[in-house]
mmCIF file of C-alpha atoms in Angstrom:
data_model
loop_
_atom_site.group_PDB
_atom_site.id
_atom_site.type_symbol
_atom_site.label_atom_id
_atom_site.label_comp_id
_atom_site.label_asym_id
_atom_site.label_seq_id
_atom_site.Cartn_x
_atom_site.Cartn_y
_atom_site.Cartn_z
ATOM 1 C CA UNK A 244 -20.152 19.672 -1.970
ATOM 2 C CA UNK A 245 -17.582 19.824 0.807
ATOM 3 C CA UNK A 246 -13.855 19.645 0.088
ATOM 4 C CA UNK A 247 -12.862 19.911 3.742
ATOM 5 C CA UNK A 248 -12.024 17.287 6.335
ATOM 6 C CA UNK A 249 -14.265 16.772 9.337
ATOM 7 C CA UNK A 250 -13.035 17.870 12.763
ATOM 8 C CA UNK A 251 -12.360 14.235 13.641
ATOM 9 C CA UNK A 252 -10.367 13.688 10.457
ATOM 10 C CA UNK A 253 -8.319 16.839 11.020
ATOM 11 C CA UNK A 254 -7.482 15.729 14.561
ATOM 12 C CA UNK A 255 -6.568 12.270 13.290
ATOM 13 C CA UNK A 256 -4.297 13.785 10.627
ATOM 14 C CA UNK A 257 -2.621 16.020 13.192
ATOM 15 C CA UNK A 258 -1.910 13.034 15.448
ATOM 16 C CA UNK A 259 -0.430 11.145 12.503
ATOM 17 C CA UNK A 260 1.609 14.150 11.395
ATOM 18 C CA UNK A 261 3.137 14.598 14.829
ATOM 19 C CA UNK A 262 3.999 10.890 15.001
ATOM 20 C CA UNK A 263 5.644 10.946 11.562
ATOM 21 C CA UNK A 264 7.637 14.106 12.271
ATOM 22 C CA UNK A 265 8.775 12.770 15.641
ATOM 23 C CA UNK A 266 9.379 9.061 14.964
ATOM 24 C CA UNK A 267 9.963 8.608 11.214
ATOM 25 C CA UNK A 268 11.378 11.710 9.536
ATOM 26 C CA UNK A 269 14.520 11.957 11.735
ATOM 27 C CA UNK A 270 15.602 8.331 11.123
ATOM 28 C CA UNK A 271 14.305 7.368 7.668
ATOM 29 C CA UNK A 272 17.367 8.195 5.574
ATOM 30 C CA UNK A 273 19.872 6.597 7.954
ATOM 31 C CA UNK A 274 17.825 3.480 8.677
ATOM 32 C CA UNK A 275 17.154 2.913 5.001
ATOM 33 C CA UNK A 276 20.859 3.149 4.223
ATOM 34 C CA UNK A 277 21.675 0.698 7.033
ATOM 35 C CA UNK A 278 18.988 -1.772 5.925
ATOM 36 C CA UNK A 279 17.582 -1.604 9.448
ATOM 37 C CA UNK A 280 14.110 -2.992 10.106
ATOM 38 C CA UNK A 281 11.945 -0.244 11.706
ATOM 39 C CA UNK A 282 10.900 -2.196 14.817
ATOM 40 C CA UNK A 283 10.384 0.928 16.926
ATOM 41 C CA UNK A 284 8.208 2.592 14.301
ATOM 42 C CA UNK A 285 6.061 -0.534 14.028
ATOM 43 C CA UNK A 286 5.607 -0.431 17.803
ATOM 44 C CA UNK A 287 4.492 3.197 17.544
ATOM 45 C CA UNK A 288 1.946 2.345 14.862
ATOM 46 C CA UNK A 289 0.618 -0.405 17.112
ATOM 47 C CA UNK A 290 0.172 2.098 19.947
ATOM 48 C CA UNK A 291 -1.836 4.358 17.629
ATOM 49 C CA UNK A 292 -4.073 1.432 16.674
ATOM 50 C CA UNK A 293 -3.154 1.717 13.002
ATOM 51 C CA UNK A 294 -3.034 -2.031 12.432
ATOM 52 C CA UNK A 295 -6.768 -2.025 13.131
ATOM 53 C CA UNK A 296 -7.636 0.735 10.663
ATOM 54 C CA UNK A 297 -9.948 -1.365 8.477
ATOM 55 C CA UNK A 298 -11.073 -3.836 11.136
ATOM 56 C CA UNK A 299 -14.583 -3.272 12.546
ATOM 57 C CA UNK A 300 -14.888 -2.012 16.107
ATOM 58 C CA UNK A 301 -16.682 -5.195 17.184
ATOM 59 C CA UNK A 302 -13.411 -7.063 16.623
ATOM 60 C CA UNK A 303 -11.285 -4.436 18.364
ATOM 61 C CA UNK A 304 -10.351 -2.308 15.354
ATOM 62 C CA UNK A 305 -10.767 1.376 14.604
ATOM 63 C CA UNK A 306 -13.348 0.846 11.858
ATOM 64 C CA UNK A 307 -11.972 4.010 10.251
ATOM 65 C CA UNK A 308 -13.621 5.711 7.300
ATOM 66 C CA UNK A 309 -11.735 5.488 4.022
ATOM 67 C CA UNK A 310 -10.678 9.146 3.956
ATOM 68 C CA UNK A 311 -8.963 8.584 7.317
ATOM 69 C CA UNK A 312 -7.487 5.420 5.810
ATOM 70 C CA UNK A 313 -6.041 7.529 2.974
ATOM 71 C CA UNK A 314 -4.756 10.163 5.392
ATOM 72 C CA UNK A 315 -2.835 7.474 7.249
ATOM 73 C CA UNK A 316 -0.919 6.313 4.188
ATOM 74 C CA UNK A 317 -0.347 9.845 2.963
ATOM 75 C CA UNK A 318 1.212 10.996 6.211
ATOM 76 C CA UNK A 319 3.342 7.893 6.796
ATOM 77 C CA UNK A 320 4.630 7.956 3.209
ATOM 78 C CA UNK A 321 5.543 11.600 3.599
ATOM 79 C CA UNK A 322 8.005 10.329 6.183
ATOM 80 C CA UNK A 323 9.071 7.001 4.635
ATOM 81 C CA UNK A 324 7.080 5.170 2.004
ATOM 82 C CA UNK A 325 8.524 1.783 2.934
ATOM 83 C CA UNK A 326 6.883 1.984 6.362
ATOM 84 C CA UNK A 327 3.511 2.426 4.690
ATOM 85 C CA UNK A 328 4.117 -0.901 2.942
ATOM 86 C CA UNK A 329 4.184 -2.724 6.274
ATOM 87 C CA UNK A 330 0.776 -1.311 7.139
ATOM 88 C CA UNK A 331 -0.573 -1.502 3.582
ATOM 89 C CA UNK A 332 -0.336 -5.237 2.982
ATOM 90 C CA UNK A 333 -1.628 -5.885 6.490
ATOM 91 C CA UNK A 334 -4.626 -3.649 5.840
ATOM 92 C CA UNK A 335 -5.512 -5.186 2.462
ATOM 93 C CA UNK A 336 -5.453 -8.653 3.996
ATOM 94 C CA UNK A 337 -7.360 -7.593 7.121
ATOM 95 C CA UNK A 338 -10.043 -5.921 4.994
ATOM 96 C CA UNK A 339 -10.405 -9.072 2.928
ATOM 97 C CA UNK A 340 -10.747 -11.229 6.035
ATOM 98 C CA UNK A 341 -13.239 -8.826 7.635
ATOM 99 C CA UNK A 342 -15.439 -8.773 4.517
ATOM 100 C CA UNK A 343 -15.112 -12.324 3.231
ATOM 101 C CA UNK A 344 -14.071 -14.500 6.153
ATOM 102 C CA UNK A 345 -16.346 -16.850 8.053
ATOM 103 C CA UNK A 346 -17.367 -15.739 11.527
ATOM 104 C CA UNK A 347 -15.047 -18.370 12.976
ATOM 105 C CA UNK A 348 -12.129 -16.973 10.940
ATOM 106 C CA UNK A 349 -12.933 -13.415 11.983
ATOM 107 C CA UNK A 350 -13.093 -14.337 15.667
ATOM 108 C CA UNK A 351 -9.857 -16.293 15.398
ATOM 109 C CA UNK A 352 -7.732 -13.627 13.735
ATOM 110 C CA UNK A 353 -9.216 -10.118 13.661
ATOM 111 C CA UNK A 354 -8.834 -9.138 17.347
ATOM 112 C CA UNK A 355 -5.082 -9.823 17.315
ATOM 113 C CA UNK A 356 -4.657 -8.356 13.840
ATOM 114 C CA UNK A 357 -6.352 -5.182 15.110
ATOM 115 C CA UNK A 358 -3.744 -4.680 17.828
ATOM 116 C CA UNK A 359 -0.784 -5.713 15.681
ATOM 117 C CA UNK A 360 -0.105 -8.669 17.977
ATOM 118 C CA UNK A 361 -0.565 -10.578 14.738
ATOM 119 C CA UNK A 362 0.397 -9.164 11.371
ATOM 120 C CA UNK A 363 -0.474 -10.296 7.901
ATOM 121 C CA UNK A 364 0.103 -9.731 4.198
ATOM 122 C CA UNK A 365 -1.242 -11.176 0.973
ATOM 123 C CA UNK A 366 0.382 -13.689 -1.391
ATOM 124 C CA UNK A 367 -0.922 -13.258 -4.936
ATOM 125 C CA UNK A 368 2.005 -12.689 -7.310
ATOM 126 C CA UNK A 369 4.162 -15.505 -8.673
ATOM 127 C CA UNK A 370 7.363 -15.610 -10.757
ATOM 128 C CA UNK A 371 5.260 -16.104 -13.898
ATOM 129 C CA UNK A 372 2.054 -14.330 -12.897
ATOM 130 C CA UNK A 373 1.692 -10.761 -11.693
ATOM 131 C CA UNK A 374 -0.916 -8.682 -13.463
ATOM 132 C CA UNK A 375 -2.491 -11.862 -14.892
ATOM 133 C CA UNK A 376 -3.499 -13.517 -11.639
ATOM 134 C CA UNK A 377 -5.512 -16.148 -13.465
ATOM 135 C CA UNK A 378 -2.162 -17.459 -14.683
ATOM 136 C CA UNK A 379 -0.963 -18.556 -11.229
ATOM 137 C CA UNK A 380 0.293 -22.121 -10.881
ATOM 138 C CA UNK A 381 0.153 -22.610 -7.103
ATOM 139 C CA UNK A 382 -2.189 -25.548 -6.559
ATOM 140 C CA UNK A 383 -4.130 -26.741 -3.505
ATOM 141 C CA UNK A 384 -5.415 -30.328 -3.714
ATOM 142 C CA UNK A 385 -8.053 -31.531 -1.294
ATOM 143 C CA UNK A 386 -6.933 -34.460 0.852
ATOM 144 C CA UNK A 387 -9.487 -35.394 3.496
ATOM 145 C CA UNK A 388 -9.915 -32.480 5.896
ATOM 146 C CA UNK A 389 -6.883 -30.637 4.477
ATOM 147 C CA UNK A 390 -5.629 -28.959 1.353
ATOM 148 C CA UNK A 391 -2.088 -29.798 0.219
ATOM 149 C CA UNK A 392 -0.471 -26.690 -1.282
ATOM 150 C CA UNK A 393 2.481 -26.494 -3.682
ATOM 151 C CA UNK A 394 3.793 -23.390 -5.393
ATOM 152 C CA UNK A 395 5.942 -20.259 -5.201
ATOM 153 C CA UNK A 396 4.934 -16.670 -4.503
ATOM 154 C CA UNK A 397 6.993 -13.539 -5.190
ATOM 155 C CA UNK A 398 7.210 -9.934 -3.960
ATOM 156 C CA UNK A 399 5.406 -10.759 -0.723
ATOM 157 C CA UNK A 400 5.464 -7.835 1.709
ATOM 158 C CA UNK A 401 5.458 -8.811 5.418
ATOM 159 C CA UNK A 402 6.291 -12.412 4.470
ATOM 160 C CA UNK A 403 8.575 -12.841 7.491
ATOM 161 C CA UNK A 404 5.965 -11.439 9.875
ATOM 162 C CA UNK A 405 2.630 -12.599 8.420
ATOM 163 C CA UNK A 406 0.591 -15.074 10.446
ATOM 164 C CA UNK A 407 -1.665 -15.995 8.782
ATOM 165 C CA UNK A 408 -0.670 -15.298 5.182
ATOM 166 C CA UNK A 409 -3.610 -15.467 2.743
ATOM 167 C CA UNK A 410 -2.401 -17.352 -0.349
ATOM 168 C CA UNK A 411 -4.184 -17.326 -3.706
ATOM 169 C CA UNK A 412 -4.287 -20.887 -5.079
ATOM 170 C CA UNK A 413 -6.013 -22.995 -7.700
ATOM 171 C CA UNK A 414 -8.295 -25.517 -6.039
ATOM 172 C CA UNK A 415 -9.545 -26.569 -9.489
ATOM 173 C CA UNK A 416 -6.799 -26.028 -12.099
ATOM 174 C CA UNK A 417 -9.057 -27.330 -14.885
ATOM 175 C CA UNK A 418 -11.847 -24.800 -14.300
ATOM 176 C CA UNK A 419 -13.008 -22.631 -17.200
ATOM 177 C CA UNK A 420 -12.809 -19.704 -16.865
ATOM 178 C CA UNK A 421 -9.806 -20.059 -14.570
ATOM 179 C CA UNK A 422 -11.109 -17.741 -11.830
ATOM 180 C CA UNK A 423 -13.873 -20.214 -10.984
ATOM 181 C CA UNK A 424 -11.220 -22.618 -9.743
ATOM 182 C CA UNK A 425 -9.319 -20.083 -7.580
ATOM 183 C CA UNK A 426 -9.510 -19.807 -3.804
ATOM 184 C CA UNK A 427 -7.671 -18.190 -0.903
ATOM 185 C CA UNK A 428 -6.229 -20.218 1.962
ATOM 186 C CA UNK A 429 -5.131 -18.694 5.279
ATOM 187 C CA UNK A 430 -1.708 -20.301 5.775
ATOM 188 C CA UNK A 431 -0.213 -20.089 9.251
ATOM 189 C CA UNK A 432 3.471 -19.273 9.586
ATOM 190 C CA UNK A 433 4.444 -22.464 11.437
ATOM 191 C CA UNK A 434 2.987 -24.773 8.781
ATOM 192 C CA UNK A 435 5.419 -27.505 7.747
ATOM 193 C CA UNK A 436 6.706 -26.891 4.226
ATOM 194 C CA UNK A 437 6.045 -23.128 4.346
ATOM 195 C CA UNK A 438 9.325 -21.296 3.811
ATOM 196 C CA UNK A 439 10.405 -17.723 3.175
ATOM 197 C CA UNK A 440 13.393 -18.417 0.948
ATOM 198 C CA UNK A 441 14.750 -15.039 -0.134
ATOM 199 C CA UNK A 442 14.555 -11.287 0.335
ATOM 200 C CA UNK A 443 14.390 -9.572 -3.049
ATOM 201 C CA UNK A 444 16.740 -6.641 -3.594
ATOM 202 C CA UNK A 445 14.981 -3.438 -4.650
ATOM 203 C CA UNK A 446 15.719 0.011 -6.046
ATOM 204 C CA UNK A 447 13.573 1.638 -3.371
ATOM 205 C CA UNK A 448 10.730 0.660 -1.047
ATOM 206 C CA UNK A 449 13.191 -0.178 1.707
ATOM 207 C CA UNK A 450 12.296 -0.714 5.356
ATOM 208 C CA UNK A 451 9.953 -3.589 4.680
ATOM 209 C CA UNK A 452 10.847 -6.946 3.208
ATOM 210 C CA UNK A 453 9.685 -8.216 -0.192
ATOM 211 C CA UNK A 454 10.180 -11.948 -0.305
ATOM 212 C CA UNK A 455 9.954 -15.174 -2.229
ATOM 213 C CA UNK A 456 7.764 -17.732 -0.458
ATOM 214 C CA UNK A 457 7.862 -21.446 -1.303
ATOM 215 C CA UNK A 458 5.109 -23.856 -0.287
ATOM 216 C CA UNK A 459 6.031 -27.531 -0.490
ATOM 217 C CA UNK A 460 3.315 -30.035 0.417
ATOM 218 C CA UNK A 461 1.924 -27.577 2.966
ATOM 219 C CA UNK A 462 -1.122 -29.058 4.678
ATOM 220 C CA UNK A 463 -3.764 -26.423 5.373
ATOM 221 C CA UNK A 464 -6.982 -27.362 7.200
ATOM 222 C CA UNK A 465 -10.124 -26.907 5.105
ATOM 223 C CA UNK A 466 -11.393 -24.582 7.844
ATOM 224 C CA UNK A 467 -8.733 -22.111 6.614
ATOM 225 C CA UNK A 468 -10.457 -21.662 3.234
ATOM 226 C CA UNK A 469 -11.411 -17.973 3.198
ATOM 227 C CA UNK A 470 -15.185 -17.698 3.375
ATOM 228 C CA UNK A 471 -15.553 -21.471 3.465
ATOM 229 C CA UNK A 472 -16.443 -21.793 -0.244
ATOM 230 C CA UNK A 473 -14.108 -22.680 -3.122
ATOM 231 C CA UNK A 474 -13.940 -20.674 -6.323
ATOM 232 C CA UNK A 475 -14.246 -17.175 -4.889
ATOM 233 C CA UNK A 476 -10.586 -16.367 -4.336
ATOM 234 C CA UNK A 477 -10.006 -14.042 -7.260
ATOM 235 C CA UNK A 478 -13.130 -11.988 -6.522
ATOM 236 C CA UNK A 479 -12.118 -11.771 -2.866
ATOM 237 C CA UNK A 480 -8.627 -10.599 -3.796
ATOM 238 C CA UNK A 481 -9.783 -8.069 -6.388
ATOM 239 C CA UNK A 482 -12.315 -6.508 -4.033
ATOM 240 C CA UNK A 483 -9.566 -6.045 -1.442
ATOM 241 C CA UNK A 484 -7.294 -4.511 -4.063
ATOM 242 C CA UNK A 485 -9.759 -1.637 -4.440
ATOM 243 C CA UNK A 486 -8.702 -0.568 -0.949
ATOM 244 C CA UNK A 487 -5.135 -1.286 -1.994
ATOM 245 C CA UNK A 488 -5.396 1.237 -4.813
ATOM 246 C CA UNK A 489 -6.609 3.898 -2.375
ATOM 247 C CA UNK A 490 -3.632 2.954 -0.230
ATOM 248 C CA UNK A 491 -1.215 3.310 -3.193
ATOM 249 C CA UNK A 492 -2.797 6.578 -4.330
ATOM 250 C CA UNK A 493 -2.445 7.994 -0.823
ATOM 251 C CA UNK A 494 1.151 6.818 -0.553
ATOM 252 C CA UNK A 495 1.801 8.601 -3.844
ATOM 253 C CA UNK A 496 0.349 11.816 -2.446
ATOM 254 C CA UNK A 497 2.659 11.494 0.557
ATOM 255 C CA UNK A 498 5.725 11.040 -1.651
ATOM 256 C CA UNK A 499 4.670 13.952 -3.860
ATOM 257 C CA UNK A 500 4.076 16.172 -0.817
ATOM 258 C CA UNK A 501 7.522 15.444 0.594
ATOM 259 C CA UNK A 502 9.130 16.081 -2.799
ATOM 260 C CA UNK A 503 7.310 19.406 -3.046
ATOM 261 C CA UNK A 504 8.247 20.377 0.526
ATOM 262 C CA UNK A 505 11.924 19.590 -0.065
ATOM 263 C CA UNK A 506 11.976 21.434 -3.392
ATOM 264 C CA UNK A 507 10.256 24.519 -1.989
ATOM 265 C CA UNK A 508 12.633 24.699 0.973
ATOM 266 C CA UNK A 509 15.683 24.291 -1.251
ATOM 267 C CA UNK A 510 14.441 26.940 -3.699
ATOM 268 C CA UNK A 511 14.175 29.402 -0.825
ATOM 269 C CA UNK A 512 17.543 28.565 0.761
ATOM 270 C CA UNK A 513 19.865 27.837 -2.160
ATOM 271 C CA UNK A 514 21.511 30.911 -3.666
ATOM 272 C CA UNK A 515 23.047 31.376 -7.094
ATOM 273 C CA UNK A 516 23.973 34.455 -9.122
ATOM 274 C CA UNK A 517 23.349 36.675 -6.141
ATOM 275 C CA UNK A 518 19.976 35.466 -4.914
ATOM 276 C CA UNK A 519 17.741 32.509 -4.015
ATOM 277 C CA UNK A 520 17.151 30.182 -6.947
ATOM 278 C CA UNK A 521 13.426 30.508 -6.253
ATOM 279 C CA UNK A 522 13.630 33.924 -7.912
ATOM 280 C CA UNK A 523 14.362 32.258 -11.267
ATOM 281 C CA UNK A 524 11.323 31.808 -13.439
ATOM 282 C CA UNK A 525 12.360 28.284 -14.489
ATOM 283 C CA UNK A 526 12.312 27.168 -10.839
ATOM 284 C CA UNK A 527 9.003 28.941 -10.216
ATOM 285 C CA UNK A 528 7.374 27.132 -13.126
ATOM 286 C CA UNK A 529 8.505 23.744 -11.796
ATOM 287 C CA UNK A 530 7.222 24.530 -8.311
ATOM 288 C CA UNK A 531 3.864 25.622 -9.707
ATOM 289 C CA UNK A 532 3.558 22.421 -11.771
ATOM 290 C CA UNK A 533 4.415 20.353 -8.695
ATOM 291 C CA UNK A 534 1.780 22.119 -6.608
ATOM 292 C CA UNK A 535 -0.903 21.602 -9.270
ATOM 293 C CA UNK A 536 -0.083 17.903 -9.693
ATOM 294 C CA UNK A 537 0.066 17.336 -5.926
ATOM 295 C CA UNK A 538 -3.210 18.985 -5.063
ATOM 296 C CA UNK A 539 -5.017 17.386 -8.008
ATOM 297 C CA UNK A 540 -3.800 13.960 -6.898
ATOM 298 C CA UNK A 541 -4.832 14.607 -3.310
ATOM 299 C CA UNK A 542 -8.363 15.667 -4.238
ATOM 300 C CA UNK A 543 -8.847 12.695 -6.551
ATOM 301 C CA UNK A 544 -7.594 10.316 -3.848
ATOM 302 C CA UNK A 545 -9.940 11.750 -1.211
ATOM 303 C CA UNK A 546 -12.804 11.629 -3.728
ATOM 304 C CA UNK A 547 -12.214 7.956 -4.464
ATOM 305 C CA UNK A 548 -11.911 7.202 -0.745
ATOM 306 C CA UNK A 549 -15.168 9.005 0.014
ATOM 307 C CA UNK A 550 -16.878 7.060 -2.781
ATOM 308 C CA UNK A 551 -15.740 3.858 -1.143
ATOM 309 C CA UNK A 552 -17.393 5.008 2.084
ATOM 310 C CA UNK A 553 -20.658 5.051 0.130
ATOM 311 C CA UNK A 554 -20.339 1.249 -0.195
ATOM 312 C CA UNK A 555 -20.522 1.256 -3.970
ATOM 313 C CA UNK A 556 -18.322 -0.607 -6.400
ATOM 314 C CA UNK A 557 -15.577 1.826 -7.281
ATOM 315 C CA UNK A 558 -12.888 0.050 -9.240
ATOM 316 C CA UNK A 559 -13.024 2.884 -11.797
ATOM 317 C CA UNK A 560 -12.654 5.620 -9.173
ATOM 318 C CA UNK A 561 -9.860 3.874 -7.282
ATOM 319 C CA UNK A 562 -8.091 3.120 -10.562
ATOM 320 C CA UNK A 563 -8.315 6.731 -11.691
ATOM 321 C CA UNK A 564 -7.002 7.975 -8.346
ATOM 322 C CA UNK A 565 -4.139 5.516 -8.367
ATOM 323 C CA UNK A 566 -3.113 6.483 -11.904
ATOM 324 C CA UNK A 567 -3.281 10.235 -11.263
ATOM 325 C CA UNK A 568 -1.533 10.147 -7.889
ATOM 326 C CA UNK A 569 1.269 7.784 -8.902
ATOM 327 C CA UNK A 570 2.034 9.855 -11.985
ATOM 328 C CA UNK A 571 2.115 12.941 -9.749
ATOM 329 C CA UNK A 572 4.571 11.206 -7.419
ATOM 330 C CA UNK A 573 6.844 10.386 -10.363
ATOM 331 C CA UNK A 574 6.779 13.904 -11.793
ATOM 332 C CA UNK A 575 7.194 15.627 -8.424
ATOM 333 C CA UNK A 576 10.121 13.392 -7.448
ATOM 334 C CA UNK A 577 11.860 14.123 -10.742
ATOM 335 C CA UNK A 578 11.219 17.863 -10.548
ATOM 336 C CA UNK A 579 12.462 17.975 -6.947
ATOM 337 C CA UNK A 580 15.690 16.333 -8.080
ATOM 338 C CA UNK A 581 16.064 18.828 -10.926
ATOM 339 C CA UNK A 582 15.531 21.771 -8.582
ATOM 340 C CA UNK A 583 18.204 20.363 -6.260
ATOM 341 C CA UNK A 584 20.640 19.956 -9.147
ATOM 342 C CA UNK A 585 23.669 17.851 -8.234
ATOM 343 C CA UNK A 586 22.614 17.650 -4.588
ATOM 344 C CA UNK A 587 19.443 15.873 -5.647
ATOM 345 C CA UNK A 588 21.618 12.935 -6.667
ATOM 346 C CA UNK A 589 23.332 12.782 -3.297
ATOM 347 C CA UNK A 590 22.301 10.375 -0.551
ATOM 348 C CA UNK A 591 22.763 13.258 1.895
ATOM 349 C CA UNK A 592 19.467 14.746 0.690
ATOM 350 C CA UNK A 593 15.975 13.254 0.863
ATOM 351 C CA UNK A 594 15.023 13.649 -2.780
ATOM 352 C CA UNK A 595 17.096 10.756 -4.132
ATOM 353 C CA UNK A 596 15.139 8.382 -1.867
ATOM 354 C CA UNK A 597 11.847 9.848 -3.060
ATOM 355 C CA UNK A 598 13.048 9.416 -6.644
ATOM 356 C CA UNK A 599 13.708 5.710 -5.953
ATOM 357 C CA UNK A 600 10.427 5.148 -4.103
ATOM 358 C CA UNK A 601 8.100 6.845 -6.586
ATOM 359 C CA UNK A 602 8.258 4.326 -9.485
ATOM 360 C CA UNK A 603 6.756 1.528 -7.417
ATOM 361 C CA UNK A 604 3.520 3.489 -7.142
ATOM 362 C CA UNK A 605 2.965 3.191 -10.894
ATOM 363 C CA UNK A 606 3.467 -0.598 -10.703
ATOM 364 C CA UNK A 607 1.935 -1.809 -7.437
ATOM 365 C CA UNK A 608 -1.739 -2.882 -7.166
ATOM 366 C CA UNK A 609 -2.032 -3.008 -10.942
ATOM 367 C CA UNK A 610 0.237 -1.239 -13.391
ATOM 368 C CA UNK A 611 -1.010 2.110 -14.616
ATOM 369 C CA UNK A 612 -1.370 0.910 -18.187
ATOM 370 C CA UNK A 613 -3.527 -2.027 -17.108
ATOM 371 C CA UNK A 614 -5.637 0.280 -14.936
ATOM 372 C CA UNK A 615 -6.105 2.636 -17.877
ATOM 373 C CA UNK A 616 -7.678 -0.244 -19.803
ATOM 374 C CA UNK A 617 -9.868 -1.100 -16.789
ATOM 375 C CA UNK A 618 -11.096 2.495 -16.606
ATOM 376 C CA UNK A 619 -11.651 2.699 -20.370
ATOM 377 C CA UNK A 620 -13.622 -0.559 -20.524
ATOM 378 C CA UNK A 621 -15.801 0.616 -17.649
ATOM 379 C CA UNK A 622 -16.501 3.885 -19.471
ATOM 380 C CA UNK A 623 -17.250 2.172 -22.777
ATOM 381 C CA UNK A 624 -19.635 -0.278 -21.074
ATOM 382 C CA UNK A 625 -21.480 2.552 -19.344
ATOM 383 C CA UNK A 626 -20.608 1.205 -15.887
ATOM 384 C CA UNK A 627 -18.930 4.502 -15.049
ATOM 385 C CA UNK A 628 -19.945 7.954 -16.206
ATOM 386 C CA UNK A 629 -17.846 11.116 -16.158
ATOM 387 C CA UNK A 630 -20.068 14.172 -16.219
#
């Protein structure tokens, strides 16, 4: 049993850490307040090859192991969680294409996705269907060599930059159960009738767009059906979301780490009643609780990532990591604000941004309550064993 990183992983983390401290940390608060898109940071991530994290080397990607994948999202989120969203949706989609796409689709898209020359996202959620993806109403009807797509998608990260955008549709709305009639189509950005209609305002998670996308009689060639076979869309999406939960867990660790760092620094520097507030037992107890929650979340996230490297189904492990880490992010962000007192509520300090970013982690890639039921059902069925 080895709880340490390999030499290669440590070097990779150090490179990421230097990039984040140099390119992201100094600008995050100001750029978020201005609503400025982080074009320069995206360019830096391209130079590091991060858009090719999950893409195999044969297609020009890094083919990184999943612990390195987690390290990437942890470090970037320590600087600015919104930036991790740009890379996160791209990575989920790229993983799905690399594992489920036809060879023609892989050759067409993966090399440019690996360099960031192309970017992508994933369009699953709708105004009336989020957690219950089988309830989507976007329909794709076959018409000769094309599908004609009509529907609306919501909360789509990278919508204004994704080309192609994988869209979950119903190719057979009458199928029972519903998932047997669901497929994914790779919709190109210049398709007639494809429109990004609105940017959705958000509490946090700034820096990347979250959009409404409307598809009106969009004609998509049948060759753009992911994997070339209808009826596999939900399985393809759910398998990719396992990586997404590692991504969210790691982002949570990054947010929790930054909250802890800011709280520890403030406890050492802020004085009251004749000494640093870190000398007060109440502050010490909060710091200790933050450290325990943070390190527990980190170890569970790395464990789930390493399990994924073993090429086993790990929806239970990724779900557990996502639950634990996102709850740690929430508690650490709140405790950091409490330690800062009134200054924690000020936009002049980092902790108010962390406090706004943390809640998304308990919602994205499956709400924590839904994931708790997934984990419990797996345990009750004997598919997962804790021992």
